[in-house]
PDB file of N, CA and C in Angstrom:
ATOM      1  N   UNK L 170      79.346  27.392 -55.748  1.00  0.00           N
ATOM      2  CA  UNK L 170      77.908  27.500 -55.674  1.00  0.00           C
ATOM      3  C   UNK L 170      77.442  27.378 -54.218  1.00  0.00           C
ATOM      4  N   UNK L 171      78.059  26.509 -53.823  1.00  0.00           N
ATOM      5  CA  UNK L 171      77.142  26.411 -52.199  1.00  0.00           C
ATOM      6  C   UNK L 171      78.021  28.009 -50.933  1.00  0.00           C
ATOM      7  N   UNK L 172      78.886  28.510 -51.351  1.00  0.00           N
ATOM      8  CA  UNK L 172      79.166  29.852 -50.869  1.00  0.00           C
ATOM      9  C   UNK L 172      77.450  30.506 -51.422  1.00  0.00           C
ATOM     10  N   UNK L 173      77.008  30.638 -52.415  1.00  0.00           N
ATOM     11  CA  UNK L 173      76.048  31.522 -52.717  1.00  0.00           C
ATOM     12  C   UNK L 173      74.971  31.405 -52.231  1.00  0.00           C
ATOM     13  N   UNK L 174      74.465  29.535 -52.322  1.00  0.00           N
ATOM     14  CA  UNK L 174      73.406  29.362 -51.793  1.00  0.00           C
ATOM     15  C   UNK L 174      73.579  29.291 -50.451  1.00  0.00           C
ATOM     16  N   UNK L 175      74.323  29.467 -49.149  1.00  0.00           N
ATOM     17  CA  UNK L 175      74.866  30.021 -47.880  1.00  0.00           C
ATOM     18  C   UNK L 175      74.426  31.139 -47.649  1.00  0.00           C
ATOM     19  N   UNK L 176      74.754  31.855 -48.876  1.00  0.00           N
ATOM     20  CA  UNK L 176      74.220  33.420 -48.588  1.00  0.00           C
ATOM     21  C   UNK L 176      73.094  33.525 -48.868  1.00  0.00           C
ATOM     22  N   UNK L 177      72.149  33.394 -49.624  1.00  0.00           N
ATOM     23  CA  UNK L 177      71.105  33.742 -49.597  1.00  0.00           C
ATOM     24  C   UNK L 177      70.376  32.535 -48.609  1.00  0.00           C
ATOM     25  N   UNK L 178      70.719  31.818 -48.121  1.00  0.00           N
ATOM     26  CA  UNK L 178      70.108  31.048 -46.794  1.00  0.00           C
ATOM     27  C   UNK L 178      69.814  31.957 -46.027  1.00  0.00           C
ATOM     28  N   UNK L 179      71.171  32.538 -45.892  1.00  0.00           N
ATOM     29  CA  UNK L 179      71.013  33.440 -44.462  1.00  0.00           C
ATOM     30  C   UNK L 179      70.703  34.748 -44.645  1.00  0.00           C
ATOM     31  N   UNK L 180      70.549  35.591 -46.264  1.00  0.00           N
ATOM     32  CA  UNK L 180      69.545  36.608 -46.445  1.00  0.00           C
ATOM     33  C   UNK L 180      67.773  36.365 -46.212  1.00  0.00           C
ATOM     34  N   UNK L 181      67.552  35.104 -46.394  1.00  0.00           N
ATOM     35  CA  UNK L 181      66.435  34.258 -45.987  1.00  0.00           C
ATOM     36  C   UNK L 181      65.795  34.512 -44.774  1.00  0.00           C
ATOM     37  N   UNK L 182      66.786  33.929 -44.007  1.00  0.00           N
ATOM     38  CA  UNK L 182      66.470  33.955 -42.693  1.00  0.00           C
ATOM     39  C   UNK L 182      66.257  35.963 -41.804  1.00  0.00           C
ATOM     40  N   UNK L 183      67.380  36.778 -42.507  1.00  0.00           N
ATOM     41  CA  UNK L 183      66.754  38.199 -42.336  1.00  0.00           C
ATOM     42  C   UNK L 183      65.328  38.384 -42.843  1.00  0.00           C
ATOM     43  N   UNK L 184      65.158  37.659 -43.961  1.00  0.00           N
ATOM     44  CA  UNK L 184      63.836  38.209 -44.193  1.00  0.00           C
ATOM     45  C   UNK L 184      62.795  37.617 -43.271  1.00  0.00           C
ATOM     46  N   UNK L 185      63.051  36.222 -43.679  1.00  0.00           N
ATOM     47  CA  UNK L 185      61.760  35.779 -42.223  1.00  0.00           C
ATOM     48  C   UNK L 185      61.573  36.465 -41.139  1.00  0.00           C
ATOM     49  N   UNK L 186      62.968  36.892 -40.463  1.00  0.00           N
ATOM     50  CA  UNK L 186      62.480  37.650 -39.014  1.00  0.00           C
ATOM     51  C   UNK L 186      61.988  39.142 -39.137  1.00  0.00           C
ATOM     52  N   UNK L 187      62.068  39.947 -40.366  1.00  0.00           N
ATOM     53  CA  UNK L 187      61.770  41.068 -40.662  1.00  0.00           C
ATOM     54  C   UNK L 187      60.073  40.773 -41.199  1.00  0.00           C
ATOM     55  N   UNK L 188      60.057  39.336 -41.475  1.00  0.00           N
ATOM     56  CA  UNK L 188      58.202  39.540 -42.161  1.00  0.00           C
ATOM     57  C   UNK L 188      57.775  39.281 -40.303  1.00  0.00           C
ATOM     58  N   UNK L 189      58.223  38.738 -39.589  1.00  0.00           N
ATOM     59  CA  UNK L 189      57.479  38.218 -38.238  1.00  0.00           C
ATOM     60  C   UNK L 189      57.761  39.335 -37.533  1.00  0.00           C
ATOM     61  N   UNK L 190      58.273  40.668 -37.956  1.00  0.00           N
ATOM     62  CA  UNK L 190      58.090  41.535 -37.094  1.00  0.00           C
ATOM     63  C   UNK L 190      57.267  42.778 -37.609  1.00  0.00           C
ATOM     64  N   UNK L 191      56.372  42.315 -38.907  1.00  0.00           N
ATOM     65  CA  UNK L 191      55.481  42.694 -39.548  1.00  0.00           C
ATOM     66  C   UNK L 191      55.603  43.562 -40.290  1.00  0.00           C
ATOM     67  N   UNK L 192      56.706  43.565 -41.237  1.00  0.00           N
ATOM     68  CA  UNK L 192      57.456  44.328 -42.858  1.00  0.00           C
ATOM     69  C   UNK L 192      57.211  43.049 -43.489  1.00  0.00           C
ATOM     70  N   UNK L 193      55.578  43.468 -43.834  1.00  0.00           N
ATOM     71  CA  UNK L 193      54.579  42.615 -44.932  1.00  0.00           C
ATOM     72  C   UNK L 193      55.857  42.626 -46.297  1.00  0.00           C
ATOM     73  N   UNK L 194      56.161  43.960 -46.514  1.00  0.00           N
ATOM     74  CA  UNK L 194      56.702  44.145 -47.619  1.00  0.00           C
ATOM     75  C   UNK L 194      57.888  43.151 -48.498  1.00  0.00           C
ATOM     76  N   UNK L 195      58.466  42.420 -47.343  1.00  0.00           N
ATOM     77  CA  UNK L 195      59.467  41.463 -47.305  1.00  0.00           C
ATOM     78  C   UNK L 195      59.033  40.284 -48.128  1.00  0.00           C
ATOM     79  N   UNK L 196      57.716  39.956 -48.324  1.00  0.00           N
ATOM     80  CA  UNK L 196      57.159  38.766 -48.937  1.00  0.00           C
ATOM     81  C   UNK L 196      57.511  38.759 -50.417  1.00  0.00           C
ATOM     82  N   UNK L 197      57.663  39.353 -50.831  1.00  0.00           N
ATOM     83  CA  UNK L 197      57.997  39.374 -52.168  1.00  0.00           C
ATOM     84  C   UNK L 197      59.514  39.497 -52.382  1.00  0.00           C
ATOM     85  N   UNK L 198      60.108  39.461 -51.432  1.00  0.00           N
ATOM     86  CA  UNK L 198      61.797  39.581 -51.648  1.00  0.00           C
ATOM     87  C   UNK L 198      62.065  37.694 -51.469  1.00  0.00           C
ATOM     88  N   UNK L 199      60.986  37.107 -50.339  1.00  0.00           N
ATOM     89  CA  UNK L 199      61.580  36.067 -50.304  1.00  0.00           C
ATOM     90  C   UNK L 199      60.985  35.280 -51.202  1.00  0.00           C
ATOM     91  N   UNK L 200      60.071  35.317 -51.574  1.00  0.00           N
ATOM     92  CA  UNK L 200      59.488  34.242 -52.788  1.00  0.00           C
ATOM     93  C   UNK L 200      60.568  34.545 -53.889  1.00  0.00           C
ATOM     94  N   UNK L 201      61.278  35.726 -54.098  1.00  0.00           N
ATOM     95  CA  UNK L 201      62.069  35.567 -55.274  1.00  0.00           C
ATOM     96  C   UNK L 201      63.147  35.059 -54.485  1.00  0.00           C
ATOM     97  N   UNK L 202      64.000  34.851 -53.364  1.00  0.00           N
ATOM     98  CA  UNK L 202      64.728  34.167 -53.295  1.00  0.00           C
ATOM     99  C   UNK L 202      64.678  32.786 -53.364  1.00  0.00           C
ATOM    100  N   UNK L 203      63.631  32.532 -52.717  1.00  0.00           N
ATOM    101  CA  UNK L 203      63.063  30.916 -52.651  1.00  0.00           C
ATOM    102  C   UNK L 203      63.459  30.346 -53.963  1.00  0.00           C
ATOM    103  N   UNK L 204      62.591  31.170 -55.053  1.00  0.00           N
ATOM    104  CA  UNK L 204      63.066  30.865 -56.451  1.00  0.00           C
ATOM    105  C   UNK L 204      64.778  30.466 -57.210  1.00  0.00           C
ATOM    106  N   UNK L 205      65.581  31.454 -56.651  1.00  0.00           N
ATOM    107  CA  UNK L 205      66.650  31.772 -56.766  1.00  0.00           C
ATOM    108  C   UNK L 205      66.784  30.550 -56.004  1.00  0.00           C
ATOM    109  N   UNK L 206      67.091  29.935 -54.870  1.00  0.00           N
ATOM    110  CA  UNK L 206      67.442  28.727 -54.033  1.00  0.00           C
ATOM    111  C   UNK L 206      67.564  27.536 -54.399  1.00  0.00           C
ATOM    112  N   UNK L 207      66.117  27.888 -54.893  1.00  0.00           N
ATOM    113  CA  UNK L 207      65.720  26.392 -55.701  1.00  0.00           C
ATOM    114  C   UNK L 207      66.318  26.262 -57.365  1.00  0.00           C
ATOM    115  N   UNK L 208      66.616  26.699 -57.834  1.00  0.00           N
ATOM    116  CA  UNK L 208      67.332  26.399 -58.896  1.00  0.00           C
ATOM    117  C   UNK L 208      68.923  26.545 -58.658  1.00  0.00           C
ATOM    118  N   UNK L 209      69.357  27.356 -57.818  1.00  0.00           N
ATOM    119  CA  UNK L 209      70.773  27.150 -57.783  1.00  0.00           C
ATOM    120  C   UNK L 209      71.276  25.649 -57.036  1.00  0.00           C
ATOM    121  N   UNK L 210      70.293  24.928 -56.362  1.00  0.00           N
ATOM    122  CA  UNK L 210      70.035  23.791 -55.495  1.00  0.00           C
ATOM    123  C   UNK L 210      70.200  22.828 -56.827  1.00  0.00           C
ATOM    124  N   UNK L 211      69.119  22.857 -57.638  1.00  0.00           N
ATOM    125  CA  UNK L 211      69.083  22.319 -58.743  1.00  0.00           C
ATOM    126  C   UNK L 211      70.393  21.965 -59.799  1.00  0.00           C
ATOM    127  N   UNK L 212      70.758  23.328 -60.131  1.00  0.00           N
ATOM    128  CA  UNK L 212      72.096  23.463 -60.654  1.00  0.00           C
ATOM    129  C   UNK L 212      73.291  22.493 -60.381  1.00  0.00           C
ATOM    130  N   UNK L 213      72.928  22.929 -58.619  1.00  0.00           N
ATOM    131  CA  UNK L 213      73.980  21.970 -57.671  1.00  0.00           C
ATOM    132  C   UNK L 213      73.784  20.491 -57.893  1.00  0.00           C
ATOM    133  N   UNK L 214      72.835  20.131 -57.924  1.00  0.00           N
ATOM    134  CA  UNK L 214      73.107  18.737 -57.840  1.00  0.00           C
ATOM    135  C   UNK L 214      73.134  18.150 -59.122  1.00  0.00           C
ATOM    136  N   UNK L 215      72.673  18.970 -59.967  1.00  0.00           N
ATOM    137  CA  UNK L 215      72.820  18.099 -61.219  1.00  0.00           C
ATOM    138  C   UNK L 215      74.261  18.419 -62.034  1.00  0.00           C
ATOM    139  N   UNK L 216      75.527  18.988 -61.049  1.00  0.00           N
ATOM    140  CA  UNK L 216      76.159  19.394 -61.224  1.00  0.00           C
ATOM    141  C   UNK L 216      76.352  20.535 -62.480  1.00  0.00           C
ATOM    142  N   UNK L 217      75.240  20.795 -62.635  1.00  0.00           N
ATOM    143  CA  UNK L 217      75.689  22.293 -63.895  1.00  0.00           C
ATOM    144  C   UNK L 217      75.869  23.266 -63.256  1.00  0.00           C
ATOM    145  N   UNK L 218      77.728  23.539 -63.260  1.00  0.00           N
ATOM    146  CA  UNK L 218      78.168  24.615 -62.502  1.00  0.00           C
ATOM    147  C   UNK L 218      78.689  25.880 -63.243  1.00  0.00           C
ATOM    148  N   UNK L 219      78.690  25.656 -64.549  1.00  0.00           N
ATOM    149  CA  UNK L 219      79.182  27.184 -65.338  1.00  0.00           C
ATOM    150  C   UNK L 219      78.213  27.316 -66.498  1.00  0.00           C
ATOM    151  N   UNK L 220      77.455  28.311 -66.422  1.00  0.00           N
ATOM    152  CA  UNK L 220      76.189  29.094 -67.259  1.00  0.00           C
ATOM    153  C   UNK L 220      76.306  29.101 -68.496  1.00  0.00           C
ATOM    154  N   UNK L 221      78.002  29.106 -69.001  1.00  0.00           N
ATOM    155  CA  UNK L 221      78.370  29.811 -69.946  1.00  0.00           C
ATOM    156  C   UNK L 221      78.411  28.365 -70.818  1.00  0.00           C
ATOM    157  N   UNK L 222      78.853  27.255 -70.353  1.00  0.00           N
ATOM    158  CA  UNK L 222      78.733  25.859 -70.816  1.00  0.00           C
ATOM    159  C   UNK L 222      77.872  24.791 -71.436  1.00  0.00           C
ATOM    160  N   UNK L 223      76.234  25.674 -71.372  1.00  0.00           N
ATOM    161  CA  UNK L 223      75.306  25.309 -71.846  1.00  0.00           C
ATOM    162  C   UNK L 223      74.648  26.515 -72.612  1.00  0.00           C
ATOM    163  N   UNK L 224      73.518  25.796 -73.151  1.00  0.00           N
ATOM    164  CA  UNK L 224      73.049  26.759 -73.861  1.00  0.00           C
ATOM    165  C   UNK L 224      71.423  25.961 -74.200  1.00  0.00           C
ATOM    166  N   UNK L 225      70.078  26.871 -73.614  1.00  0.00           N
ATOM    167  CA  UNK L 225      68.436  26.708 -73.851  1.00  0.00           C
ATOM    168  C   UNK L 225      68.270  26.611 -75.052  1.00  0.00           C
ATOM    169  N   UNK L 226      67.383  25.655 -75.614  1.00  0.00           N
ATOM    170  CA  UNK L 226      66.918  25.967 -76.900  1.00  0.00           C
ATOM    171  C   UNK L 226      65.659  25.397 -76.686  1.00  0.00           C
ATOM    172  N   UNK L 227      64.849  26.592 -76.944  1.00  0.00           N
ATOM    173  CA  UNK L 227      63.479  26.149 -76.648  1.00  0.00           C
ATOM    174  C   UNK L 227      63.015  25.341 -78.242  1.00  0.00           C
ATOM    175  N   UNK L 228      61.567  24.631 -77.454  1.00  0.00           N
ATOM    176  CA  UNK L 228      61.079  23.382 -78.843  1.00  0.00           C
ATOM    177  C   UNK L 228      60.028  24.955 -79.676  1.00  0.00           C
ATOM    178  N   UNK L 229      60.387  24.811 -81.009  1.00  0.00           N
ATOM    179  CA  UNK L 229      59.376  25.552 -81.613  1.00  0.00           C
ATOM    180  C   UNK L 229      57.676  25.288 -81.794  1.00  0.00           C
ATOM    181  N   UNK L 230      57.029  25.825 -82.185  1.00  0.00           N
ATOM    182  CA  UNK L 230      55.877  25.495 -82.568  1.00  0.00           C
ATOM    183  C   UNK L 230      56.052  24.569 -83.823  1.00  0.00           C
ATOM    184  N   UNK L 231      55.548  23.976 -83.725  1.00  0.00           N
ATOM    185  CA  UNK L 231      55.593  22.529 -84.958  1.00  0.00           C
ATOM    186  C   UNK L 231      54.393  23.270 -86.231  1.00  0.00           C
ATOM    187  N   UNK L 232      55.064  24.034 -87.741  1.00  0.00           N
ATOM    188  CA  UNK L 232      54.218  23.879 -88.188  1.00  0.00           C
ATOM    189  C   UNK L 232      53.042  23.560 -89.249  1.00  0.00           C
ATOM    190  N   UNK L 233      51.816  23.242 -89.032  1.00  0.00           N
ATOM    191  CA  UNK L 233      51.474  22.524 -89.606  1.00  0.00           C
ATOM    192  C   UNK L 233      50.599  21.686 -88.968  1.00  0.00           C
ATOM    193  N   UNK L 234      51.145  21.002 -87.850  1.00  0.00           N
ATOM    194  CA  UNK L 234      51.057  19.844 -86.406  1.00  0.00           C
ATOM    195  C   UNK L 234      50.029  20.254 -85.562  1.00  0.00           C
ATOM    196  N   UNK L 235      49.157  21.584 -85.630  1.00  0.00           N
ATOM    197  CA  UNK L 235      48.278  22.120 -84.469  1.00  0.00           C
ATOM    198  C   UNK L 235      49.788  22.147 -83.268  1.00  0.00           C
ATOM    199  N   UNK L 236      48.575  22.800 -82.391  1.00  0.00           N
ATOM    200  CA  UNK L 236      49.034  23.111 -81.012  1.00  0.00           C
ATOM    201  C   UNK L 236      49.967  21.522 -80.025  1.00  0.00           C
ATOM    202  N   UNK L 237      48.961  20.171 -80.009  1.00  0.00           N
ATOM    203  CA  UNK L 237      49.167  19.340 -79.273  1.00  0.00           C
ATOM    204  C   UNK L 237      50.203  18.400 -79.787  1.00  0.00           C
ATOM    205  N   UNK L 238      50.564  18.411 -80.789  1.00  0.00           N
ATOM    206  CA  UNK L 238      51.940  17.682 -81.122  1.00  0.00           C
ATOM    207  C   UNK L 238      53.190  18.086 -80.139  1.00  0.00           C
ATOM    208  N   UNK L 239      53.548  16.108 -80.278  1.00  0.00           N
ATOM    209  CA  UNK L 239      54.935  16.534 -79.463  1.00  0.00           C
ATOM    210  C   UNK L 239      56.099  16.042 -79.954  1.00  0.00           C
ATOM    211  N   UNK L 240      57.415  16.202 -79.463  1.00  0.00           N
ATOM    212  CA  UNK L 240      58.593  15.556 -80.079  1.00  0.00           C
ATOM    213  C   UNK L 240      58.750  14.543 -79.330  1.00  0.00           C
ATOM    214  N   UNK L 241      59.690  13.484 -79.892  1.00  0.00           N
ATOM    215  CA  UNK L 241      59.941  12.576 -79.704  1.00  0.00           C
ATOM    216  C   UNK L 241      61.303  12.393 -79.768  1.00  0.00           C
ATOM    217  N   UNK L 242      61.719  11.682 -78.878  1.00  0.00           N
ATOM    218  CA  UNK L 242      63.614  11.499 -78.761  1.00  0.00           C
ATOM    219  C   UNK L 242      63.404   9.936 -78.899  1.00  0.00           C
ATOM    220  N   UNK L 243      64.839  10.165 -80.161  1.00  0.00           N
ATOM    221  CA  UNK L 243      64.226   8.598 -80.601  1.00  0.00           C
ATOM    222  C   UNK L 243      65.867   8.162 -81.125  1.00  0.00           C
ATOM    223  N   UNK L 244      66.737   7.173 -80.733  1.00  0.00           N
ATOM    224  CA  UNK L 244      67.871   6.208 -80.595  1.00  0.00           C
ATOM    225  C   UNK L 244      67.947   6.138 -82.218  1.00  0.00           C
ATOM    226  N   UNK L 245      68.906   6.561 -82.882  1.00  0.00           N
ATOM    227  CA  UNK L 245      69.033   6.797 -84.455  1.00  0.00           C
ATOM    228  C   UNK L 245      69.922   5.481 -84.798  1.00  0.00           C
ATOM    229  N   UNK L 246      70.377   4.787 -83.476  1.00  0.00           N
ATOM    230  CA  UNK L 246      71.215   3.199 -84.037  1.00  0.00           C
ATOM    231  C   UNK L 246      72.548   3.802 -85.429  1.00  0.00           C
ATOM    232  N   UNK L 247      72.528   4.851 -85.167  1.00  0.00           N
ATOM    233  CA  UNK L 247      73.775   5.283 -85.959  1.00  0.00           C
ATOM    234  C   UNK L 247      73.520   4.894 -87.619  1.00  0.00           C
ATOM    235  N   UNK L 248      72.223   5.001 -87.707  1.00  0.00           N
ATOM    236  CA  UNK L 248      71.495   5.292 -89.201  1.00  0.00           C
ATOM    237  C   UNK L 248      70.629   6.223 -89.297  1.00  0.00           C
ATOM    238  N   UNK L 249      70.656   6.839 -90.725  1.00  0.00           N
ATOM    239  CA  UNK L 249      69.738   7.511 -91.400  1.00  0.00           C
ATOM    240  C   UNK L 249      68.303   7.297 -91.629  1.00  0.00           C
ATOM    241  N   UNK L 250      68.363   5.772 -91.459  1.00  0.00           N
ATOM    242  CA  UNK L 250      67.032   4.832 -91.797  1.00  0.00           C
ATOM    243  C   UNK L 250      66.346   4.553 -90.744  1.00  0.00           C
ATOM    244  N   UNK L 251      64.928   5.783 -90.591  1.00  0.00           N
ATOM    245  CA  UNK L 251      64.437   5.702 -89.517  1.00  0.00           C
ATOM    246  C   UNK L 251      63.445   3.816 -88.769  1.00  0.00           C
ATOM    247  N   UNK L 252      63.455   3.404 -90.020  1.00  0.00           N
ATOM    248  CA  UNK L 252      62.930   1.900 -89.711  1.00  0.00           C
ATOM    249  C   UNK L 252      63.563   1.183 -88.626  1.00  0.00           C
ATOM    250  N   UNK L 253      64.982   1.762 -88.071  1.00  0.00           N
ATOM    251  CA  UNK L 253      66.016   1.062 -87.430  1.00  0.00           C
ATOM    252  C   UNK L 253      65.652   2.177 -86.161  1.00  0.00           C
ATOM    253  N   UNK L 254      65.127   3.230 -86.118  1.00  0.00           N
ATOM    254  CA  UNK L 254      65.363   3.703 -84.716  1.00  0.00           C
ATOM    255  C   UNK L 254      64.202   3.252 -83.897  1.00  0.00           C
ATOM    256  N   UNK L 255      64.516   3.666 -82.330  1.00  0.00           N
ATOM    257  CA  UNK L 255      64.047   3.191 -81.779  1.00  0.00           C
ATOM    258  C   UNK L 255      63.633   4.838 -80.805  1.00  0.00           C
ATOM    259  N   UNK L 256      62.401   4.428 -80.138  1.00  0.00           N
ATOM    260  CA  UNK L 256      61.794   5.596 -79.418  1.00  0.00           C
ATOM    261  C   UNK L 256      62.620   5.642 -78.554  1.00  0.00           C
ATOM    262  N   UNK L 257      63.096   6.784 -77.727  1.00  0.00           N
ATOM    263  CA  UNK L 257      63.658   6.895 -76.235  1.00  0.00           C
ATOM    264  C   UNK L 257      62.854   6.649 -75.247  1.00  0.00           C
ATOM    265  N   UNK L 258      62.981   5.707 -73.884  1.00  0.00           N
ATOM    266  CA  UNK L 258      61.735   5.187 -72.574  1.00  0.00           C
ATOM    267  C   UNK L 258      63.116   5.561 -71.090  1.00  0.00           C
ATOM    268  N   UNK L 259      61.773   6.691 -70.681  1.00  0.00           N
ATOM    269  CA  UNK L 259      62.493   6.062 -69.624  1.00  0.00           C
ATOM    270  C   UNK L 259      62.668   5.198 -68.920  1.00  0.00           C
ATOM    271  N   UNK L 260      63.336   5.221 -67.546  1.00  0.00           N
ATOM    272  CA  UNK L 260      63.981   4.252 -66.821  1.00  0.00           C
ATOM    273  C   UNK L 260      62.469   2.937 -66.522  1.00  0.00           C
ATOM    274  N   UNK L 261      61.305   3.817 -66.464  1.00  0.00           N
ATOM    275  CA  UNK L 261      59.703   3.404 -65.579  1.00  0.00           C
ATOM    276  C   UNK L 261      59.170   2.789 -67.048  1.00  0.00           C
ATOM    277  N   UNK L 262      59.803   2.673 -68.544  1.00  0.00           N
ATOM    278  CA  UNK L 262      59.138   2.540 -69.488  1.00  0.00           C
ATOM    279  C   UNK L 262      58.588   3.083 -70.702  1.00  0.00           C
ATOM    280  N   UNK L 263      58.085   4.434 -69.723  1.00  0.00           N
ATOM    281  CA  UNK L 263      57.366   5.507 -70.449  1.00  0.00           C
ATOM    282  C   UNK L 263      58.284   6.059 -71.748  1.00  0.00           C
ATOM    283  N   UNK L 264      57.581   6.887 -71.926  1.00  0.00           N
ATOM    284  CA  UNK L 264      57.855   7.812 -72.782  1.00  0.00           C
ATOM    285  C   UNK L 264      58.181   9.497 -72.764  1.00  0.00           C
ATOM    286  N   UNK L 265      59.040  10.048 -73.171  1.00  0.00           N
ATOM    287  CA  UNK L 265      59.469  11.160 -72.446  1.00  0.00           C
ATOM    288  C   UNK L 265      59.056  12.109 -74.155  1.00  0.00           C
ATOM    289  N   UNK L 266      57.863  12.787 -73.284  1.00  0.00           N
ATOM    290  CA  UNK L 266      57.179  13.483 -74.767  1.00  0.00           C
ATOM    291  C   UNK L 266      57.212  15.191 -74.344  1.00  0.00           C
ATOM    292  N   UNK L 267      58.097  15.670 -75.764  1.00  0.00           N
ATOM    293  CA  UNK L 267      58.265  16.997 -75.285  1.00  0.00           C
ATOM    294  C   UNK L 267      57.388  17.436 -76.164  1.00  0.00           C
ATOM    295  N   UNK L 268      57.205  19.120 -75.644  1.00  0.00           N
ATOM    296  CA  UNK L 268      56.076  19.954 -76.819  1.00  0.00           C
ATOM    297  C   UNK L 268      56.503  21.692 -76.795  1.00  0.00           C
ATOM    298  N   UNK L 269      55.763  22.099 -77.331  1.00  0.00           N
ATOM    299  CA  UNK L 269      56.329  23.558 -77.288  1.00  0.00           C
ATOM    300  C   UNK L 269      56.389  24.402 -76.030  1.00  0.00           C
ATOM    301  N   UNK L 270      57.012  25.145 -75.809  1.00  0.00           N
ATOM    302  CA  UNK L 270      57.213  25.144 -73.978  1.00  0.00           C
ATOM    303  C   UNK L 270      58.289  24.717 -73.597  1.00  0.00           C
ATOM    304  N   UNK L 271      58.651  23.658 -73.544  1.00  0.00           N
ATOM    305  CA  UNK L 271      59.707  22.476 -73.094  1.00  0.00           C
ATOM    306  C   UNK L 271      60.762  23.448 -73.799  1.00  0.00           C
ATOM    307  N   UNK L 272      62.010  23.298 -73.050  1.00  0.00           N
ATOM    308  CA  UNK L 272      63.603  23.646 -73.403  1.00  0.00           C
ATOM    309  C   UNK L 272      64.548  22.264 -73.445  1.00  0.00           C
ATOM    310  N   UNK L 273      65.456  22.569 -74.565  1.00  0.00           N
ATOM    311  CA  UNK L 273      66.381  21.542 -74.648  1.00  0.00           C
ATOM    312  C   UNK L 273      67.327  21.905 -73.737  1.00  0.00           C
ATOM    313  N   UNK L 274      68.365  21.545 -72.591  1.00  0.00           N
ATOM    314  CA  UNK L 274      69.692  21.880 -72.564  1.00  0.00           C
ATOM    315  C   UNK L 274      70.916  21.157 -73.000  1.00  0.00           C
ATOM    316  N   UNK L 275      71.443  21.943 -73.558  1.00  0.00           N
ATOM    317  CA  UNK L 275      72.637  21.473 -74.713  1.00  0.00           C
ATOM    318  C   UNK L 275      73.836  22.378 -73.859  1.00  0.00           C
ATOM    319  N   UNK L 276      74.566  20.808 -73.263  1.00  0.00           N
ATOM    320  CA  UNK L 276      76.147  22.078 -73.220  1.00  0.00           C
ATOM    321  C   UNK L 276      76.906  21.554 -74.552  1.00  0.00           C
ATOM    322  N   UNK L 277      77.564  22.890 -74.429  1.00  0.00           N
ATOM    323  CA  UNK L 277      78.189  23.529 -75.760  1.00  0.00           C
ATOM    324  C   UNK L 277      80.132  22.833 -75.742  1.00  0.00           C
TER     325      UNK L 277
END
């Protein structure tokens, strides 16, 4: 991964000096790299290095629930009997509330 993000560093940097020599047109090549950067950056550090190893599953529309319902990740204590689970908090306390929109990633 960091061979790739190398390269498009330094396709980057062609583009910058091609927009400062006023090939407006270039602006839109680098915002999609920027994009591209920043998630392969991402990738990198959160070490997810093979594509094929995970797999998106977006949250459905809940229905029934309206629009503003959200899910909840909640500690099953290795029972069926939800009286025993417990909500998931993060590290700050909170609560980590997903809704439609939101993607799961699941490696496979």
């Amino acid at each position: 991964m960091d061979y790739a993000i190398k390269l498009l560093e330094t396709e980057r940097e062609i583009i910058i000096a091609a927009l400062k020599n006023g090939k407006k047109e270039r602006l839109n090549d680098l915002q999609q790299l920027d994009k591209a950067l920043g998630w392969l950056r991402l990738l990198e550090e959160r070490q997810l290095d093979k594509a094929n190893r995970y797999h998106l599953e977006p949250l459905p529309f809940i229905e029934g629930y309206g629009g503003f319902t959200n899910y909840r990740i909640a500690i099953d204590n290795e029972t069926d009997d939800m009286k025993f689970w417990e909500e998931y908090k993060k590290d700050d306390g909170s609560h980590l509330l997903l809704s439609l929109g939101d993607y799961l990633l699941i490696e496979k």
